[in-house]
PDB file of C-alpha atoms in Angstrom:
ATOM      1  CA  UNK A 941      87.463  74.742 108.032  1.00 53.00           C
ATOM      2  CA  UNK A 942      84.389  76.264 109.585  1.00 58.00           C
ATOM      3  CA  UNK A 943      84.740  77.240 113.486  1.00 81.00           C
ATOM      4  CA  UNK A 944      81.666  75.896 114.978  1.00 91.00           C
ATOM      5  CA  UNK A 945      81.293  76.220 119.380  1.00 93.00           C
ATOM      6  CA  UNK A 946      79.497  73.171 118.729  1.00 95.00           C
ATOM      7  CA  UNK A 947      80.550  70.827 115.267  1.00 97.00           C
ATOM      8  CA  UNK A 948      77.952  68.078 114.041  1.00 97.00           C
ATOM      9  CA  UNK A 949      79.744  66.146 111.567  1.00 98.00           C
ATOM     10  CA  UNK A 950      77.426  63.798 109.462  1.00 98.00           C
ATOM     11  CA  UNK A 951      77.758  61.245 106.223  1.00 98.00           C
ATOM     12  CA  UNK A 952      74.778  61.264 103.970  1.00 98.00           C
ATOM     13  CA  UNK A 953      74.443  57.786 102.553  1.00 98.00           C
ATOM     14  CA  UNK A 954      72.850  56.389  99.747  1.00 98.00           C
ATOM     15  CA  UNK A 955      73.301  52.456  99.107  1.00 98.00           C
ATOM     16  CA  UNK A 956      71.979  50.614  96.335  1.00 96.00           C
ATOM     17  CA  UNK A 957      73.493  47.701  96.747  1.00 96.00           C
ATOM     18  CA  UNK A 958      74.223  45.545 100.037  1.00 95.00           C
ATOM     19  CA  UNK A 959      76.952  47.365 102.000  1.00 95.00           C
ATOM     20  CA  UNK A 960      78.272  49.076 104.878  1.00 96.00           C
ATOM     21  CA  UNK A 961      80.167  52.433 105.619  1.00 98.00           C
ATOM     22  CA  UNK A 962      83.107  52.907 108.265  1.00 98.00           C
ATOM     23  CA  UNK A 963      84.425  55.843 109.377  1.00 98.00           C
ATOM     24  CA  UNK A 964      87.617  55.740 112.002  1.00 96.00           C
ATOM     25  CA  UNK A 965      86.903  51.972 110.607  1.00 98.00           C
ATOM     26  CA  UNK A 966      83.787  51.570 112.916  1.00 97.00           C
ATOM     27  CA  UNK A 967      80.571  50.789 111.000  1.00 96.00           C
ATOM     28  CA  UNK A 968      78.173  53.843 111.092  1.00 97.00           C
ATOM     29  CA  UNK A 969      75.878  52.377 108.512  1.00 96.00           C
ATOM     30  CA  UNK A 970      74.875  48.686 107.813  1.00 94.00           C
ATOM     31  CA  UNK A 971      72.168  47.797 105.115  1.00 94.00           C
ATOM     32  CA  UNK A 972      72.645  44.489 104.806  1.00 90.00           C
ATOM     33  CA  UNK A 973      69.539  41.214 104.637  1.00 85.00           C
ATOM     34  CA  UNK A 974      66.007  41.278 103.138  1.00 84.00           C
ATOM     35  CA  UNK A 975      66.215  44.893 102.745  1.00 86.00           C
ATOM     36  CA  UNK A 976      68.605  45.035 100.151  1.00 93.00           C
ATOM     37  CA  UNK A 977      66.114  42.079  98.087  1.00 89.00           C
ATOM     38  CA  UNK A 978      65.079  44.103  94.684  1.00 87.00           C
ATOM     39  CA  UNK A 979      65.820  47.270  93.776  1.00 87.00           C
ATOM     40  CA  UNK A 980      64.783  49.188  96.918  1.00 90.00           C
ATOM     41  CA  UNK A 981      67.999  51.473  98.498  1.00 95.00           C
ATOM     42  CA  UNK A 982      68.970  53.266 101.564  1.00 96.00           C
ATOM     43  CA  UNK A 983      69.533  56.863 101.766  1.00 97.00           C
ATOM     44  CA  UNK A 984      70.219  59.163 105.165  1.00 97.00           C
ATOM     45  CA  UNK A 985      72.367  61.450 107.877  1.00 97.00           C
ATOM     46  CA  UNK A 986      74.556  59.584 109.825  1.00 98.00           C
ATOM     47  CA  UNK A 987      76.299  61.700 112.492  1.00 97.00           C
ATOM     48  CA  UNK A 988      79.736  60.818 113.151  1.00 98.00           C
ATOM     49  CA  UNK A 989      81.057  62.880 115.897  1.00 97.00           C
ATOM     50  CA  UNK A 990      80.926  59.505 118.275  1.00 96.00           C
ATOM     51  CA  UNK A 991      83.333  57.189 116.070  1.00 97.00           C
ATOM     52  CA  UNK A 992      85.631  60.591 115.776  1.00 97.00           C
ATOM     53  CA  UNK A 993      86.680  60.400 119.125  1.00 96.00           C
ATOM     54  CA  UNK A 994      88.608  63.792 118.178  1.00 96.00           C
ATOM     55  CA  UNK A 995      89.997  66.502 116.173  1.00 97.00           C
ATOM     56  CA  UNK A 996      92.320  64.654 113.165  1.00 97.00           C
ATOM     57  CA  UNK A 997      91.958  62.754 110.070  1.00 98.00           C
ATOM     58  CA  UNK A 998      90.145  59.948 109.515  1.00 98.00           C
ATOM     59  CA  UNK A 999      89.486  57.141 106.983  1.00 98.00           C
ATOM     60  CA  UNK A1000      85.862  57.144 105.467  1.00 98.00           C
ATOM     61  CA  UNK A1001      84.974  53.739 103.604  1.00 98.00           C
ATOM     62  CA  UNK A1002      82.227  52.879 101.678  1.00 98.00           C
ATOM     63  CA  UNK A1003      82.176  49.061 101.230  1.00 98.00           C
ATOM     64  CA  UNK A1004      79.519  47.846  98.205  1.00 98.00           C
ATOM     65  CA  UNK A1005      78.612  44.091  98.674  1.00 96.00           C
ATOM     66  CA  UNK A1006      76.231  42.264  95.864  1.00 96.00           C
ATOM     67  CA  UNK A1007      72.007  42.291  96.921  1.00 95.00           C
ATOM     68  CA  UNK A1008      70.493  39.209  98.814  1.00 91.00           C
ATOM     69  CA  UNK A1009      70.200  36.760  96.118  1.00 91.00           C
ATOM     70  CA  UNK A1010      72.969  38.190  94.631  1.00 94.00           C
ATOM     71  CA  UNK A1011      76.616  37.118  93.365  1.00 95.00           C
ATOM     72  CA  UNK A1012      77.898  40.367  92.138  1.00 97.00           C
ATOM     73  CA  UNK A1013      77.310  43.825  91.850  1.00 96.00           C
ATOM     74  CA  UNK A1014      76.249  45.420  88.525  1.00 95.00           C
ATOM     75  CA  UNK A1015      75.820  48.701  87.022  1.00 94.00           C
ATOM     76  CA  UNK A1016      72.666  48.902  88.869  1.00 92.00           C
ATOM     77  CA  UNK A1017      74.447  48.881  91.969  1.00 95.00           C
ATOM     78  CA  UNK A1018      75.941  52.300  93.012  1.00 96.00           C
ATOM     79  CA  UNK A1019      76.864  54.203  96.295  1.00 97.00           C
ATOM     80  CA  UNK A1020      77.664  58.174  96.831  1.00 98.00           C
ATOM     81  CA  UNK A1021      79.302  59.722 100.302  1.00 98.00           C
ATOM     82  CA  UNK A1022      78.372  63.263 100.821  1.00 98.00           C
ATOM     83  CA  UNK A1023      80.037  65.253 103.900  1.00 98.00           C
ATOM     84  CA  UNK A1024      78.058  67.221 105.761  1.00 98.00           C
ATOM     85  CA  UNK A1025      78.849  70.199 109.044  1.00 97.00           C
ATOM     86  CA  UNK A1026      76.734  72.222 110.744  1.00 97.00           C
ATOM     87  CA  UNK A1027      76.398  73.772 114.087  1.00 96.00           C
ATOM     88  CA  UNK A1028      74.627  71.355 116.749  1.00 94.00           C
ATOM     89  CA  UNK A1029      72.233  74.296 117.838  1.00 86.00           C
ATOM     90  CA  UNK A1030      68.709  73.350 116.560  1.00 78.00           C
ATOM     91  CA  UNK A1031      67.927  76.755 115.674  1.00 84.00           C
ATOM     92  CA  UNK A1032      70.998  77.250 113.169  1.00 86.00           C
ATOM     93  CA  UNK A1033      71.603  74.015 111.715  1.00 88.00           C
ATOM     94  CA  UNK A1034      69.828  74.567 108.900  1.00 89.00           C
ATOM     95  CA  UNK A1035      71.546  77.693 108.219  1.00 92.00           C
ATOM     96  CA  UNK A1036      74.884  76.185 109.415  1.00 95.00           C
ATOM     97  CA  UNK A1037      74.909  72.898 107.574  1.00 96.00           C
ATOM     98  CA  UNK A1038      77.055  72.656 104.637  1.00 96.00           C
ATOM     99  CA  UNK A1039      79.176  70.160 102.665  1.00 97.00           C
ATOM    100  CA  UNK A1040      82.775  70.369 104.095  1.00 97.00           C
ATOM    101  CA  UNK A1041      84.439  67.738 101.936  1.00 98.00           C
ATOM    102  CA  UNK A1042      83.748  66.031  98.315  1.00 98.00           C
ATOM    103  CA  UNK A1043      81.125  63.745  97.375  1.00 98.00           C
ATOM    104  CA  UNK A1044      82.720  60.209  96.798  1.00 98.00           C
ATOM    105  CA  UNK A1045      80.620  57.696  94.434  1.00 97.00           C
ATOM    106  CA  UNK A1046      81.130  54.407  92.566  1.00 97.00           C
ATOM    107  CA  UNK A1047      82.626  55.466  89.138  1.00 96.00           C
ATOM    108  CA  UNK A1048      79.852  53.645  87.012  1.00 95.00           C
ATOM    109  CA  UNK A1049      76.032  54.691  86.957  1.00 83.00           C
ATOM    110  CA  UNK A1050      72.967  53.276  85.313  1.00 72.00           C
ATOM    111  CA  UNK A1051      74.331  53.906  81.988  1.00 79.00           C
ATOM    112  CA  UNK A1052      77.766  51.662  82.600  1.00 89.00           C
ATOM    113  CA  UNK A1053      78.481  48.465  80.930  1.00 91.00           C
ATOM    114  CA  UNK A1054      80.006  45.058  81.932  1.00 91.00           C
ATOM    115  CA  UNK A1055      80.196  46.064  85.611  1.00 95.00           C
ATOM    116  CA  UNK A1056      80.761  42.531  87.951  1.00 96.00           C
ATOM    117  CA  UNK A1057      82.283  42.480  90.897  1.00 97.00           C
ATOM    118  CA  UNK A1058      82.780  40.672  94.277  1.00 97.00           C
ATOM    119  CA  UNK A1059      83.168  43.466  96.023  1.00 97.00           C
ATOM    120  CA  UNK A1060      83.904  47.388  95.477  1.00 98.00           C
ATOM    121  CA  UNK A1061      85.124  49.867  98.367  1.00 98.00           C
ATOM    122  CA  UNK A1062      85.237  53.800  97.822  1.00 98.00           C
ATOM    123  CA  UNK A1063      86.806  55.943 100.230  1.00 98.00           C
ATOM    124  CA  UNK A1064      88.536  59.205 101.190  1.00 98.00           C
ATOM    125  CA  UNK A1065      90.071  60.834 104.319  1.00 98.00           C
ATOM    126  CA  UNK A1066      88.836  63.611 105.621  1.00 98.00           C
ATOM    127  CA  UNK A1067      89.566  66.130 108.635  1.00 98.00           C
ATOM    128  CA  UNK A1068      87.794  67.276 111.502  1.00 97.00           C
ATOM    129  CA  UNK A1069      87.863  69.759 114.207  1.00 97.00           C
ATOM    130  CA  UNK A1070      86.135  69.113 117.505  1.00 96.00           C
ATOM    131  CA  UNK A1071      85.891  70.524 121.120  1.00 96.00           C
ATOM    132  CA  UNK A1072      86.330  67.544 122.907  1.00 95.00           C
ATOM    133  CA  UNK A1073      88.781  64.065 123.372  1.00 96.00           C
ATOM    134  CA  UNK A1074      85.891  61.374 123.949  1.00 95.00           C
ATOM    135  CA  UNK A1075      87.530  58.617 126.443  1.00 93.00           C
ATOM    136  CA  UNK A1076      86.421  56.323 123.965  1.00 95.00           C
ATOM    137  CA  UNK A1077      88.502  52.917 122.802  1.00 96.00           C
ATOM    138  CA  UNK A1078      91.337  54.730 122.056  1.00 93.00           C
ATOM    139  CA  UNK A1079      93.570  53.165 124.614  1.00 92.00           C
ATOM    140  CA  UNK A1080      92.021  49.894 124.914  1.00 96.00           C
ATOM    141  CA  UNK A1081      93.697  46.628 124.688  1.00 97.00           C
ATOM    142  CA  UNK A1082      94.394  45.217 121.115  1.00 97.00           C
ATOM    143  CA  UNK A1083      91.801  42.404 120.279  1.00 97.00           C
ATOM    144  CA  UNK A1084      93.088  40.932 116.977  1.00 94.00           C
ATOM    145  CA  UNK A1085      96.077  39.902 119.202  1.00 93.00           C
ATOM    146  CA  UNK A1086      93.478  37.106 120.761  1.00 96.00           C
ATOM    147  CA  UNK A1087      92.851  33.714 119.350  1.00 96.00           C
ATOM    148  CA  UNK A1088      89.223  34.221 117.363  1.00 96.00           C
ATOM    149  CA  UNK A1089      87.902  31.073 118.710  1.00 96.00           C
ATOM    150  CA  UNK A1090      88.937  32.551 122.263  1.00 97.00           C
ATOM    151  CA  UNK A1091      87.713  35.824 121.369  1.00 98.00           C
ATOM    152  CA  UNK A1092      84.461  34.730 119.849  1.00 98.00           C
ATOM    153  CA  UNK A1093      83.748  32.822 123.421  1.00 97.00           C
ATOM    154  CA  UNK A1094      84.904  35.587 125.595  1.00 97.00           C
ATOM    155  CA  UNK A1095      82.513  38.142 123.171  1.00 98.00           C
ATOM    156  CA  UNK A1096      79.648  35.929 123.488  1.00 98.00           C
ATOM    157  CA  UNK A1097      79.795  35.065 127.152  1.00 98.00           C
ATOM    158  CA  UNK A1098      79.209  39.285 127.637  1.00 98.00           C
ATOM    159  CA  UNK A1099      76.737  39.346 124.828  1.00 98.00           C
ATOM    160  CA  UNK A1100      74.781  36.399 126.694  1.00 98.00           C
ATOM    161  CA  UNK A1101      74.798  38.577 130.022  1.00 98.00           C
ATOM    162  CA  UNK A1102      73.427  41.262 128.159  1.00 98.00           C
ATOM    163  CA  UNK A1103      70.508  39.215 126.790  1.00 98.00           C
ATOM    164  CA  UNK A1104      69.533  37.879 129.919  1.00 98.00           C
ATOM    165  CA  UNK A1105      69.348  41.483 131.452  1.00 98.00           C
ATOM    166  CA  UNK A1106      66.927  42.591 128.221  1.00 98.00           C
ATOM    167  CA  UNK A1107      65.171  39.111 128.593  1.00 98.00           C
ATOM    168  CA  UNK A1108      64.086  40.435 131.633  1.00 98.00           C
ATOM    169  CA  UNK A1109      63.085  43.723 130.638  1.00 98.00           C
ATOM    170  CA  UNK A1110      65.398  45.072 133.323  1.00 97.00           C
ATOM    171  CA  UNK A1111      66.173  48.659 132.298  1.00 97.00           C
ATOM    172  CA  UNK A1112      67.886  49.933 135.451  1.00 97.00           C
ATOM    173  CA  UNK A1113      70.637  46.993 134.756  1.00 98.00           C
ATOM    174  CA  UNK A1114      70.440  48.034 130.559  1.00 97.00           C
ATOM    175  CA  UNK A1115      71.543  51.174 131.566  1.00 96.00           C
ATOM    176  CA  UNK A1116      74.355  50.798 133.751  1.00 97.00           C
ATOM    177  CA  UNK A1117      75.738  48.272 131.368  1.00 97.00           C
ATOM    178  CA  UNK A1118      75.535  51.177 128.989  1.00 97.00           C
ATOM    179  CA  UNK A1119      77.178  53.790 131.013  1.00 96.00           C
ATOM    180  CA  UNK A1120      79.896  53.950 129.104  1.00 96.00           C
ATOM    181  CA  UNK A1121      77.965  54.128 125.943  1.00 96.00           C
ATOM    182  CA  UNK A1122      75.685  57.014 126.998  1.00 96.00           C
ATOM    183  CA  UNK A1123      78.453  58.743 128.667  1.00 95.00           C
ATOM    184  CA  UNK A1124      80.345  59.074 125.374  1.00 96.00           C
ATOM    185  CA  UNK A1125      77.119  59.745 123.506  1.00 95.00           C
ATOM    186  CA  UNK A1126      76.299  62.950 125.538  1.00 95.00           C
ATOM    187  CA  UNK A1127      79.551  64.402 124.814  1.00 96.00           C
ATOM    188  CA  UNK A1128      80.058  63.746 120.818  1.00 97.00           C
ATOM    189  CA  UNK A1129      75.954  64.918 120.546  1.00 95.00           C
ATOM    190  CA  UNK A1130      76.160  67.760 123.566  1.00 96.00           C
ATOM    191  CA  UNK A1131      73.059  66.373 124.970  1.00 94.00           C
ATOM    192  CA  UNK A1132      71.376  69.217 127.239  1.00 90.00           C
ATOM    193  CA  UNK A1133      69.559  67.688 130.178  1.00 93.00           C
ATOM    194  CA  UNK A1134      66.408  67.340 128.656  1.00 92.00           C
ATOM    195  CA  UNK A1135      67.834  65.488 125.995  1.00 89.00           C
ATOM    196  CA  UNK A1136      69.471  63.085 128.422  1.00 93.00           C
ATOM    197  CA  UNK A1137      66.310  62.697 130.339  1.00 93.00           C
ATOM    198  CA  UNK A1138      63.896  62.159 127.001  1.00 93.00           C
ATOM    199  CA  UNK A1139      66.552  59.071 125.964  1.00 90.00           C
ATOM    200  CA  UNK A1140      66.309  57.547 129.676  1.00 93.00           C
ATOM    201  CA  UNK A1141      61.814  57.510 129.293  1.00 95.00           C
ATOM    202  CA  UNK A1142      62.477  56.335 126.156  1.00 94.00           C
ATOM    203  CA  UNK A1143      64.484  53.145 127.001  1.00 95.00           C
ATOM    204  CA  UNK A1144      62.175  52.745 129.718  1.00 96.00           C
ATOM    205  CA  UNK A1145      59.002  53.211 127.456  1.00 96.00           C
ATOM    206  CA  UNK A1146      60.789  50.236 125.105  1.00 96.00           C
ATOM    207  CA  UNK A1147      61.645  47.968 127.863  1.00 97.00           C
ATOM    208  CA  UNK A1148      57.954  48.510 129.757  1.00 97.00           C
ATOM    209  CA  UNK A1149      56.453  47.014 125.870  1.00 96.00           C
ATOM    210  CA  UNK A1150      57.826  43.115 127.239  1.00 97.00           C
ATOM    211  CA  UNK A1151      58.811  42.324 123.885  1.00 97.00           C
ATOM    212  CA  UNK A1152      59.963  39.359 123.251  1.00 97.00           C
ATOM    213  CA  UNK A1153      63.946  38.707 122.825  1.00 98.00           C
ATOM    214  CA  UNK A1154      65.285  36.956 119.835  1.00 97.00           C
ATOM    215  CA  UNK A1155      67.108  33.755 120.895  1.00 97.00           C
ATOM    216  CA  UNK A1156      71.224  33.627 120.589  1.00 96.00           C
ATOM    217  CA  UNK A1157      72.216  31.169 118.849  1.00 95.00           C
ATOM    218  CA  UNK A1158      76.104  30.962 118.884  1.00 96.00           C
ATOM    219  CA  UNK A1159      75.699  28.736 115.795  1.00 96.00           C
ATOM    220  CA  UNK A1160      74.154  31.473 113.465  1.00 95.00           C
ATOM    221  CA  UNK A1161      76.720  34.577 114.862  1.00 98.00           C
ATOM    222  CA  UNK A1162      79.727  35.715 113.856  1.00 97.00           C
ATOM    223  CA  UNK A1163      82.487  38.344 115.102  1.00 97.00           C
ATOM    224  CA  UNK A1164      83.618  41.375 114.060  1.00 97.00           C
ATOM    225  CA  UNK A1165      86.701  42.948 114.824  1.00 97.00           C
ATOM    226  CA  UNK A1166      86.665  46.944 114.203  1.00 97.00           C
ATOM    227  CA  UNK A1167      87.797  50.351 115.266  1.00 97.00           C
ATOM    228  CA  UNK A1168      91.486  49.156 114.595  1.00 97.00           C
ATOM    229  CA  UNK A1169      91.871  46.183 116.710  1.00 97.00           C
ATOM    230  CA  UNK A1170      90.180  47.863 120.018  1.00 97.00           C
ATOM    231  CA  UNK A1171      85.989  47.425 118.982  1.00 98.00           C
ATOM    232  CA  UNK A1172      84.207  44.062 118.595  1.00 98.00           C
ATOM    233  CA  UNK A1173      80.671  43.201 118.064  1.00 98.00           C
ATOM    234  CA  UNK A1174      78.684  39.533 116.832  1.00 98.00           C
ATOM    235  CA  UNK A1175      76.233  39.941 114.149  1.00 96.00           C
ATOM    236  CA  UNK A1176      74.430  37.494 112.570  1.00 94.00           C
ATOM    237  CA  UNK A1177      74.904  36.099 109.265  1.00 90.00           C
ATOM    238  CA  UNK A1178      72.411  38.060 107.506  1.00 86.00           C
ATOM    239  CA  UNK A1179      74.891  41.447 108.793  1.00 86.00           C
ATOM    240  CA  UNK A1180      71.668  42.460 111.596  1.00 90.00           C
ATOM    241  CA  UNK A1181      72.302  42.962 115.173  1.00 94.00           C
ATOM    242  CA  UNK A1182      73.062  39.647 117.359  1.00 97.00           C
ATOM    243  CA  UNK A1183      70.719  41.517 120.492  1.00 98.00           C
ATOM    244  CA  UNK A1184      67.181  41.959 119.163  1.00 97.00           C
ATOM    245  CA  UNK A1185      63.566  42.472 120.550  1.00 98.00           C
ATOM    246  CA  UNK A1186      60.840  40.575 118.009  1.00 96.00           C
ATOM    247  CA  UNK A1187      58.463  43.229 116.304  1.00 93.00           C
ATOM    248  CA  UNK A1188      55.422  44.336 118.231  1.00 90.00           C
ATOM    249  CA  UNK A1189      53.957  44.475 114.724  1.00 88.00           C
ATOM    250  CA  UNK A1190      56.099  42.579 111.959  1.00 83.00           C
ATOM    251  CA  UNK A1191      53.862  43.549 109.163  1.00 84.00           C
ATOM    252  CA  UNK A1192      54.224  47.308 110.101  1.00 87.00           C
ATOM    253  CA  UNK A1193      57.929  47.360 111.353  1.00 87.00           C
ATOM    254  CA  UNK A1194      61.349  45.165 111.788  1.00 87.00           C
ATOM    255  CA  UNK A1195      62.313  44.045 114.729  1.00 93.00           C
ATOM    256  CA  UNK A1196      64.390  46.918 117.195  1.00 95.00           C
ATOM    257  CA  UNK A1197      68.201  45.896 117.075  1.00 95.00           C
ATOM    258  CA  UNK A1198      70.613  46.900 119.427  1.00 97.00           C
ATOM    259  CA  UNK A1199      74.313  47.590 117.805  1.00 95.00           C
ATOM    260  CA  UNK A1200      76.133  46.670 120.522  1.00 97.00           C
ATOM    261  CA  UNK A1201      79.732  47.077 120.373  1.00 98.00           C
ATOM    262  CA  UNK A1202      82.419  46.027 122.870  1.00 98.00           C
ATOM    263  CA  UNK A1203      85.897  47.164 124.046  1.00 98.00           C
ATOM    264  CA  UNK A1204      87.949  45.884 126.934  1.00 97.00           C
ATOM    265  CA  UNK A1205      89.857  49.152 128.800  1.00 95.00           C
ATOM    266  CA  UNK A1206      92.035  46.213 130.339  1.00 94.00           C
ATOM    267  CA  UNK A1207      92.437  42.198 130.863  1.00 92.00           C
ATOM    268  CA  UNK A1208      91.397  42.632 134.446  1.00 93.00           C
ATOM    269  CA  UNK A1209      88.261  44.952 134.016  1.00 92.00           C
ATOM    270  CA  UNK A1210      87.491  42.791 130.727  1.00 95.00           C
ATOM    271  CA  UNK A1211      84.612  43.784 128.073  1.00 97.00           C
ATOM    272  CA  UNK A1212      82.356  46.463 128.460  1.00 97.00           C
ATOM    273  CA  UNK A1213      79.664  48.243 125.952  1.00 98.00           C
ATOM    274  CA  UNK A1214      80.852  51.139 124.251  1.00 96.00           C
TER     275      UNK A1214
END
């Protein structure tokens, strides 16, 4: 394995079907709702190093779910994994970056026959070395041991708190609810100072537009349990994020979603965004 001072690891994704990809079991990609209508797909680097938490193995699952509209998946439906390294430094990761594990794919293609399924999951482990331990949700208290209807209030009580901060376009109070978040975010993507300070005038640039928030409505959410037990997050049926500013310009973009996953370090400190 290549020695790197400063490791970027990355899954390059290509969906053409509905689905989502988990790595450490925390989803890094969803493509899920009006995007997957027709024949369209989704192809792109995901860095990883957040979800890694640290140098080990990990479990990388693709999970293939049938198109909007759809029952099943076909032979027109297919999904490939490709692992990709490279050195963080802007001015050698193009030299740096290279495949470090093998490409994973659905075994059928456009040729196949007689392909119908439910559901189809490919996956592989693979192994990582980084120069850190993130204090991510490691530690944090087990979730699944909770009651779901308990769970799914206790979630949505914090995910209402949230919305009323964005409602008011109140980034100071975004961001400190986010500490945690950014913290870890600096560390797995070694974030220099400027970098930090371009991703504060950028929240603050989003939150000075006064979008408008997309209403919660508890009725059309649902909960998701991840990361082992120790992550949740509520996403709405279609699979897109519960927090949401509308479009400034529907017919030119979607609206901005904001993936916001909890963990709860302890009963008595309770959830916070991670």
């Amino acid at each position: 394995m290549s020695k790197f001072e400063k490791p970027i690891y990355s899954v390059y994704s290509t969906i053409y079907s509905s689905g989502t990809i988990k790595v450490n079991d925390v989803p890094v990609v969803d493509w899920y709702g009006e995007d997957t209508n027709g024949t369209g797909g989704y192809s792109g680097d995901t860095i990883i190093n957040q979800v890694l938490l640290q140098s080990g193995k990990y479990k990388v699952v693709g999970k293939m779910l049938p198109r909007k509209n759809k029952k099943t998946i076909t032979e027109e439906e297919v999904m490939s994994l490709d692992f990709y390294l490279a050195e963080a430094d802007s001015d050698k990761w193009k030299k740096s970056r290279h495949k470090f594990h093998p490409k994973i794919e659905s075994p059928w293609d456009g040729l196949s026959e007689n392909i119908n399924y439910p559901t189809f999951e490919i996956s592989t482990e693979i192994e990582v070395e980084l120069p850190f331990v993130l204090d991510g949700w490691q530690n944090s208290e087990d979730l699944s041991e909770i009651k779901e209807e308990d769970l799914f209030a206790e979630v949505l009580s914090t995910y209402r708190q949230i919305h009323a901060v964005m409602a008011s376009h109140n980034v100071t109070k975004f961001l400190e609810l986010s500490k945690e978040k950014m913290a870890l975010q600096e560390q797995a993507f070694y974030f220099s100072e400027e970098r930090k300070k371009s991703f504060m005038n950028g929240a603050t640039e989003l939150f000075n537009q006064k979008l408008e928030i997309v209403p919660l409505d508890a009725s059309s959410l649902q909960l998701e349990i991840m990361g082992y037990g120790k992550l949740v997050r509520l996403i709405r049926i279609d699979g897109s994020a519960a927090l949401q500013y509308k479009s400034p310009d529907s017919k030119t973009q979607g609206n901005v979603e904001f993936d916001t996953k909890l963990h709860m370090r302890s009963k008595e400190k309770g959830f916070s965004i991670i």
